[in-house]
Each structure stands twice: as C-alpha cells, then as structure tokens.
Short mmCIF file of N, CA and C in Angstrom, two decimals:
data_model
loop_
_atom_site.label_atom_id
_atom_site.label_comp_id
_atom_site.label_asym_id
_atom_site.label_seq_id
_atom_site.Cartn_x
_atom_site.Cartn_y
_atom_site.Cartn_z
N ASN A 1 -21.91 63.17 -56.81
CA ASN A 1 -22.44 64.09 -57.80
C ASN A 1 -21.30 64.55 -58.69
N LEU A 2 -21.46 64.40 -59.98
CA LEU A 2 -20.41 64.76 -60.94
C LEU A 2 -20.06 66.24 -60.88
N THR A 3 -21.05 67.08 -60.73
CA THR A 3 -20.79 68.52 -60.73
C THR A 3 -19.97 68.95 -59.52
N GLN A 4 -19.95 68.10 -58.51
CA GLN A 4 -19.14 68.39 -57.31
C GLN A 4 -17.80 67.67 -57.37
N GLY A 5 -17.49 67.10 -58.53
CA GLY A 5 -16.20 66.45 -58.71
C GLY A 5 -16.12 65.04 -58.17
N LYS A 6 -17.25 64.43 -57.89
CA LYS A 6 -17.26 63.07 -57.33
C LYS A 6 -17.55 62.06 -58.43
N ILE A 7 -17.13 60.83 -58.19
CA ILE A 7 -17.35 59.73 -59.13
C ILE A 7 -18.83 59.34 -59.09
N TRP A 8 -19.38 59.09 -60.27
CA TRP A 8 -20.76 58.63 -60.37
C TRP A 8 -20.76 57.23 -60.94
N HIS A 9 -21.63 56.39 -60.39
CA HIS A 9 -21.82 55.06 -60.97
C HIS A 9 -23.29 54.70 -60.90
N GLY A 10 -23.74 54.00 -61.93
CA GLY A 10 -25.14 53.59 -61.98
C GLY A 10 -25.47 52.96 -63.31
N ASN A 11 -26.76 52.69 -63.48
CA ASN A 11 -27.27 52.08 -64.71
C ASN A 11 -28.16 53.07 -65.42
N PHE A 12 -28.19 52.99 -66.72
CA PHE A 12 -29.12 53.83 -67.49
C PHE A 12 -29.40 53.18 -68.83
N VAL A 13 -30.45 53.67 -69.47
CA VAL A 13 -30.85 53.19 -70.79
C VAL A 13 -30.22 54.11 -71.82
N ASN A 14 -29.61 53.52 -72.83
CA ASN A 14 -28.95 54.28 -73.88
C ASN A 14 -29.51 53.82 -75.23
N LEU A 15 -29.15 54.51 -76.29
CA LEU A 15 -29.60 54.16 -77.63
C LEU A 15 -28.40 53.82 -78.51
N THR A 16 -28.57 52.80 -79.34
CA THR A 16 -27.56 52.50 -80.35
C THR A 16 -27.74 53.48 -81.50
N LYS A 17 -26.81 53.46 -82.44
CA LYS A 17 -26.94 54.32 -83.62
C LYS A 17 -28.19 53.98 -84.42
N ALA A 18 -28.63 52.74 -84.30
CA ALA A 18 -29.86 52.30 -84.99
C ALA A 18 -31.11 52.62 -84.17
N LYS A 19 -30.94 53.41 -83.09
CA LYS A 19 -32.05 53.84 -82.22
C LYS A 19 -32.68 52.69 -81.43
N GLU A 20 -31.91 51.64 -81.15
CA GLU A 20 -32.38 50.54 -80.32
C GLU A 20 -31.90 50.77 -78.89
N GLU A 21 -32.81 50.56 -77.95
CA GLU A 21 -32.46 50.77 -76.54
C GLU A 21 -31.61 49.61 -76.02
N PHE A 22 -30.69 49.95 -75.12
CA PHE A 22 -29.93 48.94 -74.38
C PHE A 22 -29.57 49.53 -73.03
N GLU A 23 -29.32 48.65 -72.06
CA GLU A 23 -28.99 49.11 -70.71
C GLU A 23 -27.49 49.05 -70.50
N GLU A 24 -27.00 50.08 -69.84
CA GLU A 24 -25.57 50.17 -69.55
C GLU A 24 -25.34 50.39 -68.07
N ARG A 25 -24.26 49.83 -67.60
CA ARG A 25 -23.73 50.13 -66.27
C ARG A 25 -22.50 51.00 -66.52
N ALA A 26 -22.40 52.09 -65.79
CA ALA A 26 -21.30 53.00 -66.06
C ALA A 26 -20.70 53.55 -64.77
N ILE A 27 -19.43 53.86 -64.87
CA ILE A 27 -18.72 54.62 -63.84
C ILE A 27 -18.15 55.83 -64.58
N ILE A 28 -18.49 57.01 -64.10
CA ILE A 28 -18.01 58.23 -64.74
C ILE A 28 -17.13 58.97 -63.73
N ILE A 29 -15.91 59.24 -64.16
CA ILE A 29 -14.91 59.83 -63.29
C ILE A 29 -14.54 61.21 -63.83
N PRO A 30 -14.67 62.25 -63.00
CA PRO A 30 -14.25 63.58 -63.46
C PRO A 30 -12.72 63.69 -63.45
N ILE A 31 -12.16 64.31 -64.49
CA ILE A 31 -10.73 64.55 -64.59
C ILE A 31 -10.52 66.06 -64.33
N LYS A 32 -9.66 66.36 -63.37
CA LYS A 32 -9.45 67.75 -62.97
C LYS A 32 -8.08 68.24 -63.40
N ASP A 33 -8.01 69.55 -63.61
CA ASP A 33 -6.72 70.15 -63.94
C ASP A 33 -5.99 70.54 -62.65
N GLU A 34 -4.85 71.22 -62.81
CA GLU A 34 -4.03 71.60 -61.65
C GLU A 34 -4.74 72.59 -60.72
N ASN A 35 -5.82 73.24 -61.21
CA ASN A 35 -6.59 74.18 -60.38
C ASN A 35 -7.83 73.54 -59.77
N ASP A 36 -7.89 72.23 -59.85
CA ASP A 36 -9.00 71.46 -59.30
C ASP A 36 -10.33 71.74 -60.01
N ILE A 37 -10.23 72.08 -61.29
CA ILE A 37 -11.43 72.31 -62.11
C ILE A 37 -11.60 71.10 -63.01
N THR A 38 -12.82 70.61 -63.07
CA THR A 38 -13.12 69.45 -63.93
C THR A 38 -13.04 69.90 -65.38
N THR A 39 -12.20 69.21 -66.13
CA THR A 39 -12.02 69.54 -67.55
C THR A 39 -12.56 68.46 -68.47
N HIS A 40 -12.58 67.23 -67.99
CA HIS A 40 -13.03 66.12 -68.79
C HIS A 40 -13.69 65.07 -67.89
N TYR A 41 -14.33 64.14 -68.53
CA TYR A 41 -14.90 63.00 -67.82
C TYR A 41 -14.45 61.73 -68.55
N VAL A 42 -14.16 60.71 -67.77
CA VAL A 42 -13.84 59.41 -68.33
C VAL A 42 -14.96 58.47 -67.89
N ALA A 43 -15.50 57.75 -68.85
CA ALA A 43 -16.57 56.80 -68.55
C ALA A 43 -16.11 55.39 -68.88
N ILE A 44 -16.37 54.51 -67.96
CA ILE A 44 -16.15 53.08 -68.18
C ILE A 44 -17.55 52.48 -68.20
N LYS A 45 -17.93 51.94 -69.36
CA LYS A 45 -19.30 51.47 -69.53
C LYS A 45 -19.33 50.00 -69.93
N GLU A 46 -20.41 49.36 -69.54
CA GLU A 46 -20.62 47.95 -69.88
C GLU A 46 -22.07 47.78 -70.30
N ASN A 47 -22.28 47.14 -71.42
CA ASN A 47 -23.63 46.82 -71.87
C ASN A 47 -24.12 45.66 -71.01
N ILE A 48 -25.17 45.89 -70.22
CA ILE A 48 -25.68 44.86 -69.31
C ILE A 48 -27.04 44.32 -69.75
N SER A 49 -27.44 44.64 -70.97
CA SER A 49 -28.75 44.19 -71.47
C SER A 49 -28.88 42.67 -71.41
N GLU A 50 -27.86 41.95 -71.88
CA GLU A 50 -27.92 40.49 -71.89
C GLU A 50 -27.93 39.93 -70.46
N SER A 51 -27.15 40.54 -69.59
CA SER A 51 -27.11 40.12 -68.19
C SER A 51 -28.48 40.31 -67.52
N ILE A 52 -29.12 41.42 -67.78
CA ILE A 52 -30.45 41.69 -67.22
C ILE A 52 -31.46 40.70 -67.79
N LYS A 53 -31.35 40.43 -69.09
CA LYS A 53 -32.25 39.47 -69.74
C LYS A 53 -32.10 38.09 -69.09
N MET A 54 -30.86 37.65 -68.87
CA MET A 54 -30.62 36.35 -68.23
C MET A 54 -31.13 36.34 -66.80
N GLN A 55 -30.92 37.44 -66.06
CA GLN A 55 -31.41 37.52 -64.68
C GLN A 55 -32.93 37.43 -64.65
N ASN A 56 -33.59 38.09 -65.59
CA ASN A 56 -35.05 38.01 -65.68
C ASN A 56 -35.51 36.59 -66.00
N GLN A 57 -34.77 35.89 -66.86
CA GLN A 57 -35.11 34.50 -67.18
C GLN A 57 -34.96 33.62 -65.94
N ILE A 58 -33.92 33.84 -65.18
CA ILE A 58 -33.71 33.07 -63.94
C ILE A 58 -34.83 33.36 -62.94
N THR A 59 -35.17 34.62 -62.79
CA THR A 59 -36.25 35.01 -61.88
C THR A 59 -37.56 34.36 -62.31
N ASN A 60 -37.86 34.40 -63.61
CA ASN A 60 -39.08 33.77 -64.12
C ASN A 60 -39.06 32.26 -63.91
N GLN A 61 -37.91 31.63 -64.11
CA GLN A 61 -37.80 30.18 -63.91
C GLN A 61 -38.00 29.83 -62.44
N ASN A 62 -37.40 30.62 -61.55
CA ASN A 62 -37.60 30.39 -60.11
C ASN A 62 -39.07 30.56 -59.72
N TYR A 63 -39.72 31.56 -60.28
CA TYR A 63 -41.14 31.80 -60.00
C TYR A 63 -41.97 30.63 -60.51
N PHE A 64 -41.67 30.17 -61.73
CA PHE A 64 -42.37 29.02 -62.30
C PHE A 64 -42.18 27.78 -61.42
N THR A 65 -40.94 27.54 -60.99
CA THR A 65 -40.65 26.37 -60.15
C THR A 65 -41.42 26.44 -58.83
N ALA A 66 -41.49 27.63 -58.24
CA ALA A 66 -42.24 27.80 -56.99
C ALA A 66 -43.73 27.52 -57.21
N GLN A 67 -44.27 28.01 -58.32
CA GLN A 67 -45.68 27.74 -58.64
C GLN A 67 -45.90 26.25 -58.89
N LEU A 68 -44.97 25.62 -59.58
CA LEU A 68 -45.06 24.20 -59.86
C LEU A 68 -45.05 23.40 -58.56
N MET A 69 -44.15 23.76 -57.66
CA MET A 69 -44.08 23.08 -56.35
C MET A 69 -45.40 23.22 -55.60
N ASP A 70 -45.97 24.42 -55.62
CA ASP A 70 -47.22 24.64 -54.91
C ASP A 70 -48.41 23.94 -55.56
N ALA A 71 -48.31 23.64 -56.85
CA ALA A 71 -49.39 22.95 -57.55
C ALA A 71 -49.38 21.45 -57.28
N LEU A 72 -48.26 20.92 -56.76
CA LEU A 72 -48.18 19.49 -56.48
C LEU A 72 -49.17 19.11 -55.38
N PRO A 73 -49.93 18.03 -55.57
CA PRO A 73 -50.90 17.62 -54.56
C PRO A 73 -50.28 16.78 -53.44
N ILE A 74 -48.95 16.75 -53.36
CA ILE A 74 -48.27 15.99 -52.31
C ILE A 74 -47.36 16.94 -51.54
N PRO A 75 -47.14 16.66 -50.26
CA PRO A 75 -46.28 17.54 -49.46
C PRO A 75 -44.81 17.44 -49.89
N VAL A 76 -44.17 18.58 -50.01
CA VAL A 76 -42.75 18.64 -50.34
C VAL A 76 -42.12 19.73 -49.49
N PHE A 77 -41.01 19.41 -48.83
CA PHE A 77 -40.21 20.45 -48.20
C PHE A 77 -38.77 20.22 -48.60
N TYR A 78 -37.93 21.20 -48.40
CA TYR A 78 -36.54 21.04 -48.79
C TYR A 78 -35.63 21.73 -47.79
N THR A 79 -34.44 21.14 -47.68
CA THR A 79 -33.45 21.61 -46.71
C THR A 79 -32.13 21.86 -47.42
N SER A 80 -31.24 22.55 -46.71
CA SER A 80 -29.88 22.73 -47.21
C SER A 80 -29.09 21.46 -46.91
N LYS A 81 -27.87 21.40 -47.41
CA LYS A 81 -27.04 20.22 -47.12
C LYS A 81 -26.68 20.17 -45.63
N ASP A 82 -26.84 21.29 -44.93
CA ASP A 82 -26.59 21.35 -43.49
C ASP A 82 -27.87 21.18 -42.68
N ASP A 83 -28.93 20.70 -43.33
CA ASP A 83 -30.22 20.41 -42.71
C ASP A 83 -30.96 21.65 -42.21
N ILE A 84 -30.71 22.79 -42.86
CA ILE A 84 -31.45 24.00 -42.53
C ILE A 84 -32.71 24.01 -43.40
N PHE A 85 -33.84 24.21 -42.77
CA PHE A 85 -35.12 24.23 -43.47
C PHE A 85 -35.17 25.42 -44.40
N LEU A 86 -35.42 25.18 -45.70
CA LEU A 86 -35.45 26.26 -46.69
C LEU A 86 -36.85 26.61 -47.15
N GLY A 87 -37.77 25.66 -47.11
CA GLY A 87 -39.12 25.97 -47.55
C GLY A 87 -39.97 24.73 -47.71
N ALA A 88 -41.25 24.97 -47.97
CA ALA A 88 -42.20 23.89 -48.15
C ALA A 88 -43.30 24.36 -49.10
N ASN A 89 -43.92 23.39 -49.76
CA ASN A 89 -45.02 23.76 -50.64
C ASN A 89 -46.32 23.87 -49.83
N THR A 90 -47.36 24.34 -50.49
CA THR A 90 -48.64 24.59 -49.83
C THR A 90 -49.22 23.33 -49.21
N GLU A 91 -49.13 22.21 -49.93
CA GLU A 91 -49.70 20.95 -49.43
C GLU A 91 -48.99 20.49 -48.15
N CYS A 92 -47.70 20.67 -48.08
CA CYS A 92 -46.94 20.30 -46.88
C CYS A 92 -47.40 21.15 -45.69
N ILE A 93 -47.56 22.41 -45.93
CA ILE A 93 -48.01 23.33 -44.87
C ILE A 93 -49.41 22.93 -44.40
N LYS A 94 -50.28 22.58 -45.36
CA LYS A 94 -51.66 22.22 -45.04
C LYS A 94 -51.73 20.91 -44.27
N ILE A 95 -51.05 19.87 -44.74
CA ILE A 95 -51.16 18.54 -44.13
C ILE A 95 -50.48 18.47 -42.77
N TYR A 96 -49.32 19.11 -42.65
CA TYR A 96 -48.58 19.01 -41.39
C TYR A 96 -48.83 20.18 -40.44
N GLY A 97 -49.51 21.20 -40.93
CA GLY A 97 -49.81 22.33 -40.06
C GLY A 97 -48.56 23.10 -39.67
N ILE A 98 -47.57 23.11 -40.55
CA ILE A 98 -46.34 23.83 -40.25
C ILE A 98 -46.36 25.18 -40.95
N SER A 99 -45.62 26.09 -40.41
CA SER A 99 -45.47 27.39 -41.04
C SER A 99 -44.09 27.46 -41.66
N SER A 100 -44.06 27.56 -42.97
CA SER A 100 -42.78 27.62 -43.68
C SER A 100 -41.95 28.81 -43.21
N ASP A 101 -42.62 29.94 -42.99
CA ASP A 101 -41.89 31.14 -42.56
C ASP A 101 -41.28 30.97 -41.16
N ASP A 102 -41.98 30.26 -40.27
CA ASP A 102 -41.45 30.04 -38.92
C ASP A 102 -40.24 29.11 -38.93
N LEU A 103 -40.22 28.18 -39.89
CA LEU A 103 -39.14 27.20 -39.94
C LEU A 103 -37.94 27.63 -40.78
N LYS A 104 -38.16 28.53 -41.73
CA LYS A 104 -37.06 28.94 -42.62
C LYS A 104 -35.86 29.40 -41.81
N GLY A 105 -34.72 28.83 -42.16
CA GLY A 105 -33.48 29.21 -41.49
C GLY A 105 -33.18 28.42 -40.23
N ARG A 106 -34.11 27.60 -39.78
CA ARG A 106 -33.90 26.78 -38.58
C ARG A 106 -33.43 25.38 -38.97
N SER A 107 -32.74 24.75 -38.06
CA SER A 107 -32.31 23.38 -38.28
C SER A 107 -33.54 22.48 -38.29
N LEU A 108 -33.55 21.54 -39.23
CA LEU A 108 -34.67 20.60 -39.33
C LEU A 108 -34.82 19.82 -38.02
N SER A 109 -33.73 19.55 -37.34
CA SER A 109 -33.80 18.79 -36.09
C SER A 109 -34.57 19.52 -35.01
N SER A 110 -34.73 20.84 -35.13
CA SER A 110 -35.45 21.61 -34.12
C SER A 110 -36.94 21.77 -34.43
N ALA A 111 -37.38 21.22 -35.56
CA ALA A 111 -38.80 21.31 -35.90
C ALA A 111 -39.61 20.49 -34.90
N GLU A 112 -40.74 21.02 -34.48
CA GLU A 112 -41.57 20.37 -33.46
C GLU A 112 -41.99 18.97 -33.87
N TRP A 113 -42.20 18.74 -35.15
CA TRP A 113 -42.68 17.46 -35.64
C TRP A 113 -41.55 16.48 -35.97
N MET A 114 -40.31 16.90 -35.72
CA MET A 114 -39.16 16.05 -36.06
C MET A 114 -38.54 15.51 -34.77
N SER A 115 -38.94 14.30 -34.37
CA SER A 115 -38.37 13.68 -33.17
C SER A 115 -36.92 13.29 -33.47
N ASP A 116 -36.17 12.98 -32.43
CA ASP A 116 -34.78 12.55 -32.61
C ASP A 116 -34.71 11.31 -33.50
N GLU A 117 -35.64 10.38 -33.26
CA GLU A 117 -35.66 9.15 -34.05
C GLU A 117 -35.93 9.45 -35.53
N LYS A 118 -36.90 10.31 -35.80
CA LYS A 118 -37.23 10.67 -37.19
C LYS A 118 -36.08 11.43 -37.84
N TYR A 119 -35.41 12.25 -37.05
CA TYR A 119 -34.29 13.01 -37.60
C TYR A 119 -33.15 12.06 -37.99
N GLN A 120 -32.90 11.03 -37.18
CA GLN A 120 -31.86 10.04 -37.51
C GLN A 120 -32.22 9.30 -38.80
N VAL A 121 -33.50 8.99 -38.98
CA VAL A 121 -33.94 8.34 -40.22
C VAL A 121 -33.70 9.29 -41.40
N PHE A 122 -34.03 10.57 -41.21
CA PHE A 122 -33.79 11.57 -42.24
C PHE A 122 -32.31 11.60 -42.62
N LEU A 123 -31.42 11.62 -41.61
CA LEU A 123 -29.98 11.66 -41.88
C LEU A 123 -29.51 10.43 -42.63
N GLU A 124 -30.02 9.25 -42.24
CA GLU A 124 -29.66 8.01 -42.95
C GLU A 124 -30.11 8.07 -44.41
N MET A 125 -31.33 8.52 -44.62
CA MET A 125 -31.87 8.59 -45.98
C MET A 125 -31.11 9.62 -46.82
N LYS A 126 -30.76 10.73 -46.20
CA LYS A 126 -30.00 11.76 -46.91
C LYS A 126 -28.64 11.22 -47.32
N LYS A 127 -28.00 10.49 -46.43
CA LYS A 127 -26.70 9.91 -46.74
C LYS A 127 -26.83 8.90 -47.89
N GLU A 128 -27.86 8.05 -47.82
CA GLU A 128 -28.10 7.07 -48.89
C GLU A 128 -28.30 7.78 -50.23
N ALA A 129 -29.12 8.82 -50.24
CA ALA A 129 -29.42 9.54 -51.48
C ALA A 129 -28.17 10.20 -52.05
N THR A 130 -27.33 10.72 -51.17
CA THR A 130 -26.12 11.40 -51.62
C THR A 130 -25.11 10.40 -52.20
N ILE A 131 -24.91 9.31 -51.51
CA ILE A 131 -23.94 8.30 -51.96
C ILE A 131 -24.41 7.62 -53.25
N ALA A 132 -25.69 7.23 -53.29
CA ALA A 132 -26.22 6.49 -54.44
C ALA A 132 -26.57 7.41 -55.61
N LYS A 133 -26.64 8.71 -55.35
CA LYS A 133 -27.05 9.69 -56.37
C LYS A 133 -28.42 9.35 -56.96
N ARG A 134 -29.31 8.90 -56.09
CA ARG A 134 -30.70 8.64 -56.46
C ARG A 134 -31.53 8.76 -55.18
N SER A 135 -32.83 8.78 -55.34
CA SER A 135 -33.72 8.95 -54.19
C SER A 135 -33.61 7.79 -53.22
N SER A 136 -33.80 8.11 -51.96
CA SER A 136 -33.90 7.11 -50.91
C SER A 136 -35.35 7.18 -50.41
N THR A 137 -36.06 6.05 -50.45
CA THR A 137 -37.48 6.03 -50.09
C THR A 137 -37.74 5.00 -49.01
N ARG A 138 -38.55 5.41 -48.04
CA ARG A 138 -38.93 4.50 -46.96
C ARG A 138 -40.37 4.75 -46.56
N GLN A 139 -41.00 3.69 -46.04
CA GLN A 139 -42.33 3.85 -45.47
C GLN A 139 -42.17 4.05 -43.97
N ILE A 140 -42.77 5.10 -43.47
CA ILE A 140 -42.68 5.40 -42.03
C ILE A 140 -44.06 5.82 -41.52
N LYS A 141 -44.20 5.87 -40.22
CA LYS A 141 -45.43 6.35 -39.59
C LYS A 141 -45.28 7.85 -39.37
N ARG A 142 -46.38 8.58 -39.62
CA ARG A 142 -46.35 10.04 -39.48
C ARG A 142 -47.67 10.51 -38.89
N LYS A 143 -47.59 11.31 -37.83
CA LYS A 143 -48.78 11.87 -37.21
C LYS A 143 -49.15 13.15 -37.94
N LEU A 144 -50.41 13.23 -38.34
CA LEU A 144 -50.89 14.40 -39.07
C LEU A 144 -51.78 15.27 -38.19
N LEU A 145 -52.33 16.30 -38.77
CA LEU A 145 -53.18 17.23 -38.03
C LEU A 145 -54.40 16.57 -37.42
N ASP A 146 -54.85 15.46 -38.01
CA ASP A 146 -56.01 14.77 -37.46
C ASP A 146 -55.67 14.02 -36.17
N GLY A 147 -54.39 14.05 -35.77
CA GLY A 147 -53.95 13.42 -34.54
C GLY A 147 -53.67 11.94 -34.67
N LYS A 148 -53.89 11.37 -35.83
CA LYS A 148 -53.70 9.94 -36.05
C LYS A 148 -52.37 9.68 -36.74
N GLU A 149 -51.82 8.48 -36.47
CA GLU A 149 -50.62 8.03 -37.17
C GLU A 149 -51.05 7.47 -38.53
N HIS A 150 -50.34 7.86 -39.56
CA HIS A 150 -50.61 7.38 -40.91
C HIS A 150 -49.32 6.82 -41.50
N ASP A 151 -49.47 5.83 -42.36
CA ASP A 151 -48.32 5.36 -43.12
C ASP A 151 -48.00 6.42 -44.16
N ALA A 152 -46.72 6.64 -44.37
CA ALA A 152 -46.30 7.63 -45.37
C ALA A 152 -45.04 7.12 -46.06
N LEU A 153 -44.96 7.41 -47.33
CA LEU A 153 -43.74 7.12 -48.08
C LEU A 153 -42.93 8.41 -48.14
N TYR A 154 -41.75 8.35 -47.59
CA TYR A 154 -40.86 9.51 -47.64
C TYR A 154 -39.78 9.24 -48.67
N SER A 155 -39.50 10.23 -49.49
CA SER A 155 -38.47 10.11 -50.50
C SER A 155 -37.57 11.34 -50.40
N ILE A 156 -36.29 11.11 -50.24
CA ILE A 156 -35.32 12.19 -50.15
C ILE A 156 -34.35 12.07 -51.32
N SER A 157 -34.11 13.18 -51.96
CA SER A 157 -33.19 13.22 -53.10
C SER A 157 -32.15 14.30 -52.86
N ALA A 158 -30.97 14.06 -53.36
CA ALA A 158 -29.94 15.11 -53.35
C ALA A 158 -30.09 15.90 -54.64
N PHE A 159 -29.91 17.19 -54.56
CA PHE A 159 -30.00 18.05 -55.73
C PHE A 159 -28.59 18.30 -56.25
N TYR A 160 -28.37 18.01 -57.52
CA TYR A 160 -27.05 18.19 -58.11
C TYR A 160 -27.06 19.31 -59.13
N GLN A 161 -25.95 20.02 -59.22
CA GLN A 161 -25.78 21.08 -60.20
C GLN A 161 -25.54 20.44 -61.57
N TYR A 162 -25.60 21.25 -62.62
CA TYR A 162 -25.40 20.74 -63.98
C TYR A 162 -24.02 20.11 -64.15
N ASP A 163 -23.03 20.53 -63.34
CA ASP A 163 -21.68 19.97 -63.47
C ASP A 163 -21.47 18.71 -62.62
N GLY A 164 -22.53 18.24 -61.96
CA GLY A 164 -22.44 17.03 -61.16
C GLY A 164 -22.10 17.26 -59.70
N SER A 165 -21.79 18.50 -59.33
CA SER A 165 -21.47 18.77 -57.93
C SER A 165 -22.76 18.87 -57.11
N LEU A 166 -22.65 18.57 -55.83
CA LEU A 166 -23.80 18.59 -54.94
C LEU A 166 -24.31 20.02 -54.82
N GLY A 167 -25.60 20.19 -55.12
CA GLY A 167 -26.20 21.52 -55.13
C GLY A 167 -26.56 22.05 -53.77
N GLY A 168 -26.60 21.21 -52.78
CA GLY A 168 -26.84 21.70 -51.43
C GLY A 168 -28.29 21.75 -51.01
N LYS A 169 -29.20 21.21 -51.81
CA LYS A 169 -30.59 21.18 -51.41
C LYS A 169 -31.08 19.74 -51.42
N TYR A 170 -31.93 19.43 -50.46
CA TYR A 170 -32.49 18.09 -50.35
C TYR A 170 -34.01 18.19 -50.32
N PRO A 171 -34.66 17.96 -51.47
CA PRO A 171 -36.12 17.95 -51.44
C PRO A 171 -36.62 16.67 -50.79
N VAL A 172 -37.64 16.81 -49.96
CA VAL A 172 -38.23 15.67 -49.30
C VAL A 172 -39.68 15.60 -49.74
N ILE A 173 -40.04 14.50 -50.34
CA ILE A 173 -41.40 14.29 -50.83
C ILE A 173 -42.07 13.26 -49.94
N CYS A 174 -43.30 13.52 -49.57
CA CYS A 174 -44.02 12.59 -48.71
C CYS A 174 -45.36 12.28 -49.33
N VAL A 175 -45.66 11.01 -49.48
CA VAL A 175 -46.96 10.57 -49.96
C VAL A 175 -47.64 9.90 -48.78
N VAL A 176 -48.72 10.51 -48.29
CA VAL A 176 -49.43 9.97 -47.14
C VAL A 176 -50.43 8.92 -47.62
N LEU A 177 -50.37 7.78 -46.99
CA LEU A 177 -51.28 6.69 -47.31
C LEU A 177 -52.35 6.66 -46.22
N PHE A 178 -53.51 7.17 -46.50
CA PHE A 178 -54.58 7.21 -45.48
C PHE A 178 -55.12 5.83 -45.26
N ASN A 179 -55.00 5.34 -44.00
CA ASN A 179 -55.50 4.02 -43.69
C ASN A 179 -56.70 4.09 -42.80
#
C-alpha cells in the first residue's frame, strides 16, 4: 500500500492526451525524507496495450486451433517430444474410448491401449518423421471400442517452430479403415 510507504505494482487503464485509452504496467515507489515521511513517488511505467493485444491474438488462435482439431472427423492426438500425452480431439476420444484428461501428463507408453509393440512402432515412426522432416505413415491393426481389430493408417509428424527448430509436439493422425 502506497500510503503505508510500500511499493505498489500493477496494471491500469490510462488516457493519452488525445483521450484514447491504453493499458499500463507500473511500479510506483514512495520516496521518503530523513524523517521517514513520503515526499514523492517515482513511477516506472510501460505501455502494455500492444502486448495484451498480441496475447489476445495468441489466445484466440489457440482457441481456433482447438476448435479446428475437434471439428476434424478423424482421430488426432498429440504428444511432447518426450512422449508425454498432451491431448486428443473429440473423434479420438470417441473412437478409442480414451479420456484426454486422464492421459494428459502421462507417458504415452503407459496408456492402456498402447502395447509395448505398438509403442516401439510409435517410436520408430517418430524418429523417421523427425529425421526426414515429413510425416511417417504406416498401416497397422488397431482394436476399437467395438472390440474388433481394424486396419488403420497412422501418420506421425514432427512439429517445427517458425525458425526450423523442433517444436516438441508430435501430432498423431489415425484414419480407421472399417473392414
């Protein structure tokens, strides 16, 4: 609390001379005299309007991407580069009967539907996708909720950042071929 001689920091809306609103982040420091009485305040301020605008754009883009993923009529899940399950779209949850929330943060190898053999195939495909910098696709057998084995095309891609560095996410797309 400034009136108690303490430093205050926070965000607030301010006005330009042209009466346009902008957001500021500020630190306000009380300056005291030799009798410990506050005589002045020093403020260090930063206009964060553009930063907030960019953060909102990123949030909206992430929301759009999540909606787009859920609109896909094919199962998609994605992992970290360390094979930690990060999420799945609605179709993946529906077809495989998995709970995205139960798996989030767990190693893909510990998923009930991921046998040791299937996990080794996943690792091989992930390595291929990373080295070749393109998708690795294979046809494999997959047991679904109906209890039957189905042929499925699995495609694993490495996600790269705009600068070409590995982004750390591996989307896995599966197209089930009902036979």
